[in-house]
């Protein structure tokens, strides 16, 4: 069922802003493309193709002085837009126009604390008009924290489906601080199309989530999923917010990086940061363990799997969105969201 085709011409979270210091670079692979992320001496982020056009050595092995990346092989230098700025072997009177030598750069922005990179198909340029970088539902730069980034040894599809799947909670995430299997009950949630995906419309949170109970106040939650693999949970307590952003970024066909972020303008939740980070990491670890076990079962082929009932409806929607997106890209026409408005019912 897993389809290997990547979704190009979209923004992907490449890293948490805190992972790339000023004057430093960080090498990543995104959708199979080697990308050198960096932050210049003024704090601006950039992304270059991690490849020296001279002899092809990755630029990550070179040096960055906050303005130029110097290739480790013959010392050619490239600025943060990818333009060659120096070729040490050329004599001062050489007339070669080195500004025509480039390594491609990727559109790159830091939004809500995260570094986003726009990935076009291999060996193509990004379109002139770029979509907006996805942003958090409320502006809360102050209460930002990066919970974790973890590599899942699976294709994006399995990671997304694991993320969307509402029925594994009582089995995989059973723990004293979240929920137990005994607390399973009927859930009924309204869904609606939204952007490049769908939304579980705002509702009172599930009463069997102990973590919610300690928050008090009038609580409501809205969960949004959008291509390529972005899940946003927006919890409101009175007029205050907690936003959980999970971003899935394919490294290649077999590995997907999960980035988990949290934002809040609630002081005491922010104060609980170390504890919440520990819970968050434990939660992600539970999903990772399942993916590792699942890969054991999937190895040696692409067996037919099942998507069954309302609890798997979101997974089916994901495949539908993905297919429609790929078709829109192949035909050069705008994407049309065909997700229905629907009430889904399941037990978890
Ligand atoms: S390979 Fe990079 S400078 Fe020669
Ligand atoms: Fe999970």
XYZ file of C-alpha atoms and ligand atoms in Angstrom:
353
model
C 0.000 0.000 0.000
C 2.955 2.254 0.655
C 3.543 4.472 -2.332
C 7.060 5.750 -2.781
C 6.201 8.919 -4.686
C 7.270 11.996 -2.771
C 5.099 15.080 -2.572
C 7.131 17.879 -4.118
C 6.593 21.626 -4.211
C 5.618 21.786 -0.567
C 7.208 23.221 2.573
C 8.852 20.751 4.931
C 10.166 21.263 8.447
C 13.909 20.701 8.076
C 14.859 21.345 11.688
C 13.972 23.235 14.816
C 15.429 26.740 14.725
C 17.360 25.942 17.889
C 19.209 23.128 16.085
C 21.047 25.549 13.783
C 23.212 28.077 15.586
C 24.372 31.369 14.147
C 27.403 30.860 11.918
C 26.816 27.088 11.746
C 25.485 24.632 9.182
C 23.543 21.397 9.509
C 23.395 18.734 6.797
C 20.032 17.064 6.217
C 18.498 14.788 3.619
C 14.939 15.709 2.680
C 12.947 13.719 0.105
C 16.208 12.100 -0.906
C 17.856 15.473 -1.629
C 20.964 16.469 0.295
C 20.439 19.893 1.800
C 22.893 22.034 3.726
C 20.997 24.207 6.187
C 22.713 27.130 7.804
C 22.337 30.338 9.734
C 24.434 33.296 8.657
C 26.173 35.813 10.911
C 23.041 37.976 10.926
C 20.837 35.096 12.057
C 19.160 34.470 8.688
C 18.593 30.840 7.738
C 19.421 29.400 4.316
C 19.438 26.060 2.517
C 21.796 24.998 -0.270
C 22.069 21.878 -2.301
C 24.786 20.028 -0.411
C 26.972 19.618 -3.470
C 29.998 21.453 -4.805
C 29.537 22.052 -8.556
C 33.312 21.755 -9.091
C 33.787 18.039 -8.352
C 30.646 17.136 -6.477
C 31.903 16.800 -2.937
C 29.242 17.631 -0.333
C 29.675 21.151 1.002
C 28.966 19.924 4.529
C 32.592 18.810 4.758
C 33.717 22.391 4.238
C 33.884 25.437 6.501
C 31.339 28.182 7.084
C 32.430 31.596 8.325
C 28.948 33.064 8.701
C 28.938 34.393 5.110
C 30.463 31.818 2.793
C 30.772 28.069 2.716
C 34.263 27.011 1.666
C 34.477 23.631 -0.053
C 36.974 21.303 1.628
C 38.474 20.086 -1.669
C 39.789 23.131 -3.580
C 38.454 25.923 -1.431
C 35.804 27.307 -3.760
C 33.478 29.541 -1.754
C 29.713 29.924 -2.060
C 27.534 32.542 -0.423
C 24.265 31.686 1.304
C 22.383 32.066 -1.997
C 24.651 29.409 -3.516
C 26.644 31.776 -5.709
C 30.370 31.158 -6.115
C 32.354 34.007 -4.546
C 35.913 32.754 -4.701
C 38.099 30.278 -6.607
C 41.498 30.327 -4.898
C 43.379 28.734 -7.811
C 42.521 31.568 -10.231
C 45.112 34.314 -10.691
C 44.018 37.865 -9.808
C 43.985 38.863 -13.498
C 41.749 35.914 -14.514
C 38.602 37.099 -16.251
C 36.344 34.097 -15.528
C 32.933 35.303 -14.336
C 32.687 33.171 -11.197
C 29.300 34.636 -10.236
C 27.826 32.418 -12.954
C 28.874 29.340 -10.996
C 26.201 28.270 -8.544
C 25.046 25.482 -6.341
C 21.231 25.541 -6.213
C 19.565 27.046 -3.162
C 16.205 26.124 -1.673
C 13.581 28.586 -0.444
C 14.055 28.588 3.323
C 12.232 30.438 6.102
C 12.131 30.364 9.840
C 8.503 30.464 10.965
C 7.161 29.922 14.487
C 10.639 28.864 15.583
C 11.066 26.198 12.912
C 13.157 26.075 9.765
C 11.049 25.237 6.721
C 12.498 24.319 3.322
C 10.549 24.200 0.064
C 11.425 21.071 -1.917
C 10.848 21.014 -5.704
C 11.262 17.818 -7.757
C 14.950 16.816 -8.190
C 16.930 18.973 -10.634
C 14.126 21.498 -11.039
C 13.773 25.069 -9.825
C 11.054 26.070 -7.369
C 8.099 27.870 -9.031
C 8.030 31.687 -9.011
C 4.942 31.766 -6.822
C 5.393 29.821 -3.608
C 2.591 28.833 -1.249
C 2.681 30.365 2.242
C 4.789 28.601 4.837
C 2.396 26.742 7.166
C 2.105 28.625 10.437
C 0.728 27.907 13.896
C -2.958 28.800 14.431
C -1.982 31.517 16.924
C 1.178 33.604 17.195
C 3.027 32.522 20.337
C 6.717 32.766 19.671
C 7.513 33.176 23.369
C 6.153 29.866 24.569
C 7.836 27.736 21.909
C 9.644 24.559 22.645
C 11.131 21.789 20.597
C 10.083 18.533 22.228
C 12.009 16.099 20.048
C 13.127 15.056 16.579
C 13.206 11.323 15.939
C 13.952 9.260 12.827
C 11.300 6.626 12.144
C 12.603 3.720 10.042
C 9.619 3.763 7.682
C 8.219 5.502 4.621
C 6.148 8.650 5.149
C 2.856 6.783 4.604
C 3.287 4.527 7.618
C 4.420 7.427 9.772
C 1.401 9.528 8.752
C -1.030 6.710 9.298
C 0.454 6.006 12.716
C 0.028 9.675 13.518
C -3.608 9.823 12.380
C -4.701 6.480 13.725
C -7.106 7.047 16.648
C -7.496 3.406 17.666
C -3.944 2.558 18.761
C -4.023 4.966 21.712
C -5.297 2.597 24.425
C -2.842 -0.105 23.301
C 0.322 1.764 22.406
C 0.021 4.797 24.651
C -1.492 3.168 27.737
C 0.230 4.816 30.689
C -0.812 6.244 34.042
C -0.498 9.830 32.844
C -2.382 9.428 29.571
C -5.044 6.784 29.466
C -5.732 3.141 30.176
C -7.353 0.427 28.151
C -10.245 0.296 30.621
C -11.153 3.878 29.786
C -12.089 3.003 26.181
C -15.403 4.442 25.099
C -17.334 5.514 22.026
C -15.960 8.609 20.331
C -17.880 10.668 17.855
C -16.108 13.493 16.066
C -17.099 15.811 13.285
C -14.632 16.256 10.419
C -14.456 18.829 7.651
C -12.130 19.508 4.695
C -9.407 22.053 5.426
C -6.578 23.389 3.220
C -4.470 20.466 2.043
C -6.224 18.120 4.451
C -8.991 17.946 7.002
C -9.932 19.054 10.447
C -11.499 17.418 13.447
C -13.670 20.381 14.301
C -13.414 22.103 17.674
C -14.860 19.985 20.452
C -14.477 19.301 24.178
C -11.492 16.972 24.650
C -11.859 13.302 25.367
C -12.686 12.764 29.031
C -10.337 9.787 29.328
C -7.217 11.845 28.728
C -5.866 12.424 32.222
C -3.356 14.923 30.933
C -6.220 17.225 29.933
C -7.946 17.037 33.300
C -5.206 18.794 35.194
C -5.545 21.793 32.900
C -8.957 22.900 34.246
C -11.030 25.719 32.688
C -13.273 25.598 29.599
C -11.374 23.333 27.277
C -11.715 22.633 23.586
C -9.534 21.029 20.951
C -9.237 21.271 17.197
C -6.988 18.892 15.275
C -5.857 19.573 11.737
C -4.006 17.292 9.371
C -2.537 18.597 6.136
C -0.226 17.258 3.476
C 2.561 16.399 3.418
C 2.437 15.258 7.060
C 1.511 18.098 9.375
C -0.683 17.588 12.389
C -1.666 20.551 14.529
C -3.574 20.171 17.755
C -4.892 23.477 19.044
C -6.143 23.289 22.609
C -7.909 26.282 24.111
C -8.345 26.700 27.834
C -10.459 29.781 28.344
C -8.749 32.279 26.037
C -5.301 30.704 26.406
C -3.662 28.287 24.028
C -1.580 25.176 23.754
C -0.531 24.191 20.243
C 1.116 20.886 19.443
C 2.707 20.659 16.031
C 3.914 17.356 14.652
C 5.756 17.587 11.347
C 6.780 14.528 9.356
C 9.580 15.027 6.843
C 10.677 12.128 4.632
C 14.438 11.651 4.649
C 14.207 9.068 1.868
C 11.973 6.145 0.877
C 12.723 4.223 4.070
C 13.135 6.888 6.733
C 10.973 9.710 7.991
C 11.898 12.330 10.542
C 9.281 13.306 13.084
C 9.607 16.751 14.648
C 7.480 17.583 17.658
C 6.957 21.159 18.849
C 4.806 22.769 21.465
C 3.691 26.373 21.960
C 1.826 27.797 24.877
C 0.989 31.138 26.423
C 0.044 29.484 29.707
C 2.793 30.284 32.203
C 2.555 27.215 34.391
C 2.550 24.847 31.411
C 5.626 26.603 30.138
C 7.175 26.102 33.575
C 6.486 22.372 33.264
C 8.576 22.262 30.090
C 11.165 19.698 31.330
C 8.433 17.354 32.523
C 6.287 17.770 29.400
C 9.315 17.234 27.207
C 9.931 13.949 29.010
C 6.322 12.842 28.536
C 6.437 13.934 24.898
C 9.615 11.977 24.239
C 8.151 8.887 25.966
C 4.998 9.187 23.850
C 6.995 9.417 20.610
C 9.162 6.489 21.750
C 5.982 4.366 22.044
C 5.093 5.177 18.436
C 8.674 4.528 17.321
C 8.721 1.085 18.991
C 5.522 0.151 17.141
C 6.948 1.306 13.799
C 10.095 -0.772 14.390
C 7.967 -3.851 15.130
C 5.714 -3.142 12.142
C 8.749 -2.963 9.842
C 9.674 -6.492 10.934
C 6.304 -7.654 9.655
C 6.522 -5.662 6.434
C 10.024 -6.674 5.417
C 10.499 -8.626 2.265
C 7.650 -7.145 0.297
C 4.705 -4.876 0.195
C 1.900 -6.978 1.676
C -1.712 -5.935 1.250
C -2.888 -4.250 4.435
C -6.325 -3.236 5.631
C -7.965 0.042 6.408
C -11.205 -0.676 8.163
C -14.092 1.284 9.606
C -14.366 4.869 10.783
C -11.193 4.630 12.851
C -9.216 4.151 9.618
C -11.177 6.738 7.626
C -8.525 9.403 8.188
C -5.864 7.096 6.759
C -8.030 6.569 3.671
C -8.466 10.331 3.385
C -4.692 10.747 3.543
C -4.257 8.407 0.564
C -6.973 10.249 -1.309
C -5.379 13.644 -0.621
C -2.008 12.322 -1.667
C -3.330 10.864 -4.911
C -5.174 14.081 -5.734
C -2.115 16.163 -4.933
C 0.135 13.997 -7.150
C -2.383 14.221 -9.987
C -2.674 17.979 -9.652
C 1.123 18.252 -9.817
C 1.387 15.905 -12.789
C -1.315 17.794 -14.699
C -0.245 21.274 -13.609
C -3.679 22.098 -12.247
C -4.664 23.432 -8.803
C -5.273 20.904 -6.053
C -8.937 20.426 -5.156
C -9.813 19.120 -1.712
C -12.392 16.316 -2.053
C -12.611 15.344 1.617
C -16.258 15.145 2.734
C -17.798 16.652 5.841
C -18.384 13.633 7.991
C -19.130 12.418 11.495
C -16.810 9.536 12.392
C -17.511 7.088 15.234
C -15.121 4.635 16.860
C -14.062 3.277 20.239
C -10.772 4.217 21.818
S 35.206 20.032 -5.339
Fe 34.616 21.777 -4.272
S 36.191 23.164 -4.697
Fe 36.705 21.469 -5.892
Fe 0.709 7.211 18.573
